[in-house]
mmCIF file of C-alpha atoms in Angstrom:
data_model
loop_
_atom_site.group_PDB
_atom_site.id
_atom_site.type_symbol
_atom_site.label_atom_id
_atom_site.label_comp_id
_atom_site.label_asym_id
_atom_site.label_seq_id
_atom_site.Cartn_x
_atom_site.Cartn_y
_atom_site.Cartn_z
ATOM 1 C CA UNK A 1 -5.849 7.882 -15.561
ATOM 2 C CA UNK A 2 -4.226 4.636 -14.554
ATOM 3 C CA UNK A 3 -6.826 2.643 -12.540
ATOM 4 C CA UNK A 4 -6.979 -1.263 -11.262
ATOM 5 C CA UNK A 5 -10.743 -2.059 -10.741
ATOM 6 C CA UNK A 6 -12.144 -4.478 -8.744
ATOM 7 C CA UNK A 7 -16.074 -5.624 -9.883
ATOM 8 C CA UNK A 8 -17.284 -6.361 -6.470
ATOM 9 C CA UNK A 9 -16.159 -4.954 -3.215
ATOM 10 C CA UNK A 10 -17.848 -7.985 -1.647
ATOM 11 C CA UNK A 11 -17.827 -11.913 -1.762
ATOM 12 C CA UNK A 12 -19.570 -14.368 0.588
ATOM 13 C CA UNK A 13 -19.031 -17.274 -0.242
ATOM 14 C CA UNK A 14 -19.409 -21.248 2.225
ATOM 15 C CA UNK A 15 -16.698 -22.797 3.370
ATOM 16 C CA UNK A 16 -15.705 -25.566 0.895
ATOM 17 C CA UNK A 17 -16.818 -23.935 -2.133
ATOM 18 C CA UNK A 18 -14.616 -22.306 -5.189
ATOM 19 C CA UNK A 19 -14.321 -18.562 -5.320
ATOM 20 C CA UNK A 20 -13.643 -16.238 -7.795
ATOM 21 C CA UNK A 21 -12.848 -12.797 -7.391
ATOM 22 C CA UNK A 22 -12.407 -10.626 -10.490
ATOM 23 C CA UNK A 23 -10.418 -7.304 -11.317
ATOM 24 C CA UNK A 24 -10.068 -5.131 -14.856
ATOM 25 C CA UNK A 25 -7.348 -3.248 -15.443
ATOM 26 C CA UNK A 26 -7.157 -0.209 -17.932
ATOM 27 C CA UNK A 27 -3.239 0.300 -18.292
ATOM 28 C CA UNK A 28 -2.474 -1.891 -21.722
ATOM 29 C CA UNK A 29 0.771 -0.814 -20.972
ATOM 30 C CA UNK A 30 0.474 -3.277 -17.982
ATOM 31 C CA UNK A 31 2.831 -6.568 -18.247
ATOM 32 C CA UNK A 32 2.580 -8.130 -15.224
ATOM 33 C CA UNK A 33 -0.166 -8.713 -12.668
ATOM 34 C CA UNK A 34 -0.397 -9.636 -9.030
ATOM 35 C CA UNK A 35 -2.681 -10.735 -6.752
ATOM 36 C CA UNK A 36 -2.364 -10.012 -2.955
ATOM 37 C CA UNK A 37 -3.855 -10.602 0.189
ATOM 38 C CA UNK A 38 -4.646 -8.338 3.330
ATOM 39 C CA UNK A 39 -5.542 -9.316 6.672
ATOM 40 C CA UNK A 40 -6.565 -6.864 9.181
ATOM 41 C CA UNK A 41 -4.193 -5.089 10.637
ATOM 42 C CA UNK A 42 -1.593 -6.684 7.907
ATOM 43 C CA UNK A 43 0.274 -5.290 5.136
ATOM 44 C CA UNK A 44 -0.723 -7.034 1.979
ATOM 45 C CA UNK A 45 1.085 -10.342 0.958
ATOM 46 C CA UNK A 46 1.323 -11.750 -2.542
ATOM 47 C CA UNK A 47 -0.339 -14.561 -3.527
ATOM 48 C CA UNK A 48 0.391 -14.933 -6.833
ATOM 49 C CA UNK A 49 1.618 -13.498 -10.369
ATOM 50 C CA UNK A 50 0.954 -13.547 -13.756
ATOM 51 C CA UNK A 51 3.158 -12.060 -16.680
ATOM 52 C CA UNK A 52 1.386 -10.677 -19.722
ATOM 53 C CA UNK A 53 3.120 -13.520 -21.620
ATOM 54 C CA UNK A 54 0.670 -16.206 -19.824
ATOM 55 C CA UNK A 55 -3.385 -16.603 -19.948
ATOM 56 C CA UNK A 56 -3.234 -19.310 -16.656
ATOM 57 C CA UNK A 57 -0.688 -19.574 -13.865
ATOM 58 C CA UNK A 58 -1.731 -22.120 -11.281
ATOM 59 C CA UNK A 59 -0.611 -22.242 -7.318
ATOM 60 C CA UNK A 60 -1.110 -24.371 -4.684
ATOM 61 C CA UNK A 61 -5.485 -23.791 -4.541
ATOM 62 C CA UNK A 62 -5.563 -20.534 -6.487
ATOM 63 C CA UNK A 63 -5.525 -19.594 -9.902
ATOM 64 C CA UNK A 64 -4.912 -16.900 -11.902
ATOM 65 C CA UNK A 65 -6.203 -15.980 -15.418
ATOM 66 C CA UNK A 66 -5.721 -13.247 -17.451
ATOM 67 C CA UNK A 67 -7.297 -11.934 -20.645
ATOM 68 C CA UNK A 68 -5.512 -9.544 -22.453
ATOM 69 C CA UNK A 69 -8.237 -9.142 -25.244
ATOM 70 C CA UNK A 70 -11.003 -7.262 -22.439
ATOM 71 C CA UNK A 71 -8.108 -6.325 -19.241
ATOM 72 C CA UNK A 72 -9.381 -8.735 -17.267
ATOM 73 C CA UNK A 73 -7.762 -11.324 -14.309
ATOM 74 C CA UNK A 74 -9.659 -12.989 -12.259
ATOM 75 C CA UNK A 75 -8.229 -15.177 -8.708
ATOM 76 C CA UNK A 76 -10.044 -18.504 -8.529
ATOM 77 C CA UNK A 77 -9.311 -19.997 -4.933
ATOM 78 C CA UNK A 78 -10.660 -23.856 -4.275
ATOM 79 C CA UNK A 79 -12.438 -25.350 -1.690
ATOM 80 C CA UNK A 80 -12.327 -21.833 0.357
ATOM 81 C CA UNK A 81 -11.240 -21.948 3.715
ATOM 82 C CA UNK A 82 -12.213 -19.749 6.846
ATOM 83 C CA UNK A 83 -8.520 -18.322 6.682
ATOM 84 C CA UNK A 84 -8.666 -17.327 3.428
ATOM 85 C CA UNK A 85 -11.000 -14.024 4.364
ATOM 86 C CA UNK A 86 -9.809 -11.089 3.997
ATOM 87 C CA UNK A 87 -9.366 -8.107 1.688
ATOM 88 C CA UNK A 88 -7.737 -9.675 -2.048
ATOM 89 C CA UNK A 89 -6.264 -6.538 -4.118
ATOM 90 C CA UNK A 90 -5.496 -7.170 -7.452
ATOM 91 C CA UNK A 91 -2.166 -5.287 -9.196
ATOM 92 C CA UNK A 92 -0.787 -4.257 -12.565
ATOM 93 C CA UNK A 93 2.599 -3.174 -13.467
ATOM 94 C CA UNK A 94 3.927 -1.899 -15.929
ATOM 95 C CA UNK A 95 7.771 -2.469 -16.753
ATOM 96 C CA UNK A 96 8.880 0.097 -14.718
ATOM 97 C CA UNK A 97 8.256 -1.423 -12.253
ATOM 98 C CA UNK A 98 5.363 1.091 -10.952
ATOM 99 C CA UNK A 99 2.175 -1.129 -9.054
ATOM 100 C CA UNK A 100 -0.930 0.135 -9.133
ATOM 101 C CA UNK A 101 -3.588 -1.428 -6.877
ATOM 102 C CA UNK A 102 -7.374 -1.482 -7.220
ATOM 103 C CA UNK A 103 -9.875 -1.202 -4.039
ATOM 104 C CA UNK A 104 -10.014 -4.885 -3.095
ATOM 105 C CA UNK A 105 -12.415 -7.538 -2.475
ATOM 106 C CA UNK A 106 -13.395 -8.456 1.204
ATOM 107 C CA UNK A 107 -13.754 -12.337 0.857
ATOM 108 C CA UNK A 108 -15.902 -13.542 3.548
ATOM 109 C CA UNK A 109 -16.137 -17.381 3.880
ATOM 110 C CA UNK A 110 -19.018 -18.426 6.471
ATOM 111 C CA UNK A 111 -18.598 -21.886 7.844
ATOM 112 C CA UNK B 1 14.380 -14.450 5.887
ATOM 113 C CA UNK B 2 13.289 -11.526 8.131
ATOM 114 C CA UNK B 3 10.425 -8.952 6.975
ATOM 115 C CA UNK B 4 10.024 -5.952 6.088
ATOM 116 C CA UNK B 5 9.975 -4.327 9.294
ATOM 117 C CA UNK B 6 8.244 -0.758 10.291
ATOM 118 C CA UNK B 7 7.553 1.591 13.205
ATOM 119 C CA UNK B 8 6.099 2.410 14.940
ATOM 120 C CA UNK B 9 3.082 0.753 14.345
ATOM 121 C CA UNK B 10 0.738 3.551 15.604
ATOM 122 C CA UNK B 11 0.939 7.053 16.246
ATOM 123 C CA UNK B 12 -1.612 9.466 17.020
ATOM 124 C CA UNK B 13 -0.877 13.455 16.565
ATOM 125 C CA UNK B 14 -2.593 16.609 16.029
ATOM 126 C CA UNK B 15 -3.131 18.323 12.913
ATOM 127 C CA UNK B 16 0.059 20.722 11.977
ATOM 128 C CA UNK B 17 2.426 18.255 14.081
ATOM 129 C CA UNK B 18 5.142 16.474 12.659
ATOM 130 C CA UNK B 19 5.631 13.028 11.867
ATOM 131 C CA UNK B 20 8.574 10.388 11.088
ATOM 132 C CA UNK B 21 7.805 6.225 10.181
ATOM 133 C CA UNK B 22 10.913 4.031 9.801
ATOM 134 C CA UNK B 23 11.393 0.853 7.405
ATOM 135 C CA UNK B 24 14.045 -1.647 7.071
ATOM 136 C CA UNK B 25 13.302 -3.969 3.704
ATOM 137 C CA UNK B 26 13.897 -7.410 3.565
ATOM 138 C CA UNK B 27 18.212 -7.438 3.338
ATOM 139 C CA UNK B 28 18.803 -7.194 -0.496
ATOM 140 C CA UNK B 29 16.055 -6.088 -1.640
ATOM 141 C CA UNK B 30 17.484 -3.018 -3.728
ATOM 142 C CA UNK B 31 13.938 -1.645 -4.445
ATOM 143 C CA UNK B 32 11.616 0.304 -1.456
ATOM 144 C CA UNK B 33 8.075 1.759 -1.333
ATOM 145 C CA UNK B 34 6.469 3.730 0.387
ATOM 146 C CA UNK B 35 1.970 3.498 0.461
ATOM 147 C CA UNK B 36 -0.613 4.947 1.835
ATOM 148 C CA UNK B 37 -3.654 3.335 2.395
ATOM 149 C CA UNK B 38 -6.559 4.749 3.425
ATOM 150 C CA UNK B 39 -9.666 2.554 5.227
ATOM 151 C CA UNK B 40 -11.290 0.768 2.407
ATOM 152 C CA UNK B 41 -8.876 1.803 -0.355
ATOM 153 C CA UNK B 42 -6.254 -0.120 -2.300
ATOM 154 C CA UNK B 43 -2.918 0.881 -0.983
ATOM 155 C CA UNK B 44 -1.696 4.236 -3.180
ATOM 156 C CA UNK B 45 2.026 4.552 -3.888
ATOM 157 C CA UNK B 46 3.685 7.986 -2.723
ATOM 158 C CA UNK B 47 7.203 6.942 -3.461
ATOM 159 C CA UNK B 48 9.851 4.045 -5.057
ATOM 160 C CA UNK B 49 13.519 4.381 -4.342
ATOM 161 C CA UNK B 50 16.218 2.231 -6.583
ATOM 162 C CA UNK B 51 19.119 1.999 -4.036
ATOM 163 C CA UNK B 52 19.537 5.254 -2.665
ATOM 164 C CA UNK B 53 17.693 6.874 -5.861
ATOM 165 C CA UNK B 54 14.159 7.890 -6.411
ATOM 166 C CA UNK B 55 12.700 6.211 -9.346
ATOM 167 C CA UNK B 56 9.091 7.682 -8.716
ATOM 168 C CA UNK B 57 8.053 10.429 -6.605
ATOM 169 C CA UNK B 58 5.060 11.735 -8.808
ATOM 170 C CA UNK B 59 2.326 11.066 -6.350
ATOM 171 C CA UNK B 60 3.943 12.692 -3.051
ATOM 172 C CA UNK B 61 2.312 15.824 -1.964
ATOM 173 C CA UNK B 62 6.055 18.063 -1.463
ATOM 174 C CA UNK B 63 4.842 20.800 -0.064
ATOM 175 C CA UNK B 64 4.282 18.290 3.133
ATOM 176 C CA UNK B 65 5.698 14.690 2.482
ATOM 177 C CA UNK B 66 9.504 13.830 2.660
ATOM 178 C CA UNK B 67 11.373 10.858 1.971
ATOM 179 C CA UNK B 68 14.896 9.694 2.364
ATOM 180 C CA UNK B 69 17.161 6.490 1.618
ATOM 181 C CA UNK B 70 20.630 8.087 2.125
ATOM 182 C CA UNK B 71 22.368 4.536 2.463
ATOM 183 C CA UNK B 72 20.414 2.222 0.139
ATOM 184 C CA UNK B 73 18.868 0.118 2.863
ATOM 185 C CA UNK B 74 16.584 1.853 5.182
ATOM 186 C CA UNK B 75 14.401 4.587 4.802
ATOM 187 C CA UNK B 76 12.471 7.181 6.819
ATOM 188 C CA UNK B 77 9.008 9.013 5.507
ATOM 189 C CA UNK B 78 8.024 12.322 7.008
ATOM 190 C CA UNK B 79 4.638 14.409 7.455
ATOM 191 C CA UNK B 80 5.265 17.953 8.221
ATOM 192 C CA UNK B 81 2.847 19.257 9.192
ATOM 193 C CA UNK B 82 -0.052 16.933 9.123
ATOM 194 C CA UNK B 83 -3.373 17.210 7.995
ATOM 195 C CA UNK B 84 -6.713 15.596 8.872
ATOM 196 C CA UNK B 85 -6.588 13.777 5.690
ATOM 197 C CA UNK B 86 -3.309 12.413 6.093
ATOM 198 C CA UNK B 87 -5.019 9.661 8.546
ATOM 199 C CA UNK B 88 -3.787 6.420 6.954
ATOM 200 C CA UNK B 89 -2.342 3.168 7.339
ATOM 201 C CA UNK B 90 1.968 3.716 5.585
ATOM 202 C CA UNK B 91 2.800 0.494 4.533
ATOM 203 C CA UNK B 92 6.409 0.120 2.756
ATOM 204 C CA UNK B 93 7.356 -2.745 0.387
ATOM 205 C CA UNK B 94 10.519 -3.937 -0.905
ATOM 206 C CA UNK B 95 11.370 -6.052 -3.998
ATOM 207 C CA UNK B 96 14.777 -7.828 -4.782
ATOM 208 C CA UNK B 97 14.661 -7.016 -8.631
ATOM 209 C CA UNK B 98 15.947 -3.725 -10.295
ATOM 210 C CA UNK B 99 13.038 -1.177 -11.058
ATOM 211 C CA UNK B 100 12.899 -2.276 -14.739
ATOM 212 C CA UNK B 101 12.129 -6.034 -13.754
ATOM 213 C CA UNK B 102 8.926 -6.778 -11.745
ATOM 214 C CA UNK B 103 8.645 -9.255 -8.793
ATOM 215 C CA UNK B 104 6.662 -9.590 -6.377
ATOM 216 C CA UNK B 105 6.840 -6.955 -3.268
ATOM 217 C CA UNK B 106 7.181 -7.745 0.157
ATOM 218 C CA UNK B 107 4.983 -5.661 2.927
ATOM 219 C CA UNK B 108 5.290 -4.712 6.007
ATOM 220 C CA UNK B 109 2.362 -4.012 8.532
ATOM 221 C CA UNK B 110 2.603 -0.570 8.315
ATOM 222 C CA UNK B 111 2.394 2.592 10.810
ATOM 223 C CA UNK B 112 -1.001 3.548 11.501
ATOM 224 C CA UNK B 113 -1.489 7.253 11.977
ATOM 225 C CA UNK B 114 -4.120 8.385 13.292
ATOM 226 C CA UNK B 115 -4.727 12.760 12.798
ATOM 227 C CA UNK B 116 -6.648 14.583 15.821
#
């Protein structure tokens, strides 16, 4: 069926250095992808989005890239802060505006 | 702009009891959600709503789950009657975009239920 994947369920990474957390998706059907984060006790909230019209969409210390050719998107954060753990779930949609969200990544930054 | 806002945000019952969680989207936001997440899983969707319409219901057990949006805005999810496995965390999201166009959705912190 329709999954979201997530290639590790864990990250450690030190304060001040990049991260990248990675996700496949199966769906080709998918057009647009999003990346969102969970804090515990939280509902997710989005970080940021890609449409399957773009390779690299660029926020304020995060990136996303997405490769159409292997259904893969990946969430590069810089210099990693202690507030930025927590759980990052990657998403795909399809035009219908249906999400479906992988397993997550627990992000753990030690100082 | 306000949340998404839910409650409660815990309940504990026992099995074969009844349960009701409330949301109120973000005002405007013509599409709702309703997820279940389950410890250590990605949130899975149970139901969308387009106004007062449901756009996608396919993953919702029936026999057990109800959902209702009678006025477009806010909307009410029911367990009846609750099993073990229904021990989740119900988060609902709204978007601001028709179902056909995707944007971002907007979470709130969800109802915890916890099954005895």
């Amino acid at each position: 069926g329709e999954s979201v994947g997530l290639h590790l369920p864990t990250l450690s990474v030190q304060e001040g250095d990049n991260s990248i957390i990675n996700c496949a998706y199966s769906n080709s059907a998918s057009d647009y992808f999003i990346w969102y984060k969970q804090e515990s006790g939280k509902g997710p909230q989005f970080i940021i989005d890609i449409r399957s019209n773009m390779d690299k969409r660029q926020g304020q210390r995060v990136t996303v890239l997405l490769n159409k050719t292997v259904k893969h998107l990946s969430l590069q954060i810089a210099a990693t802060q202690p507030g930025d753990s927590a759980v990052y779930f990657c998403a795909e949609s399809t035009n219908a505006g249906k999400s479906t969200f992988g397993d997550g990544t627990t992000l753990t930054v030690k100082p | 702009e306000a949340g998404v806002a839910q409650s409660p945000r815990y309940k504990i019952i026992e099995k074969r009891q009844s349960v009701a969680f409330w949301c109120n989207p973000i005002s405007g936001h013509a599409t709702l959600y309703w997820y279940q997440q389950i410890l250590g899983q990605g949130p899975k969707l149970l139901i969308q709503f387009q106004n007062n319409g449901v756009v996608d219901d396919s993953q919702l057990p029936k026999d057990r789950f109800s959902a209702e949006r009678l006025k477009g805005v806010d909307s009410t999810l029911k367990i009846q009657p609750a099993k073990l496995e229904d021990s989740a965390v119900y988060l609902c999201a709204s978007s601001g975009q028709g179902a056909s166009s995707n944007q971002p959705q907007h979470f709130g912190d969800g109802t915890r239920l916890s099954i005895l």
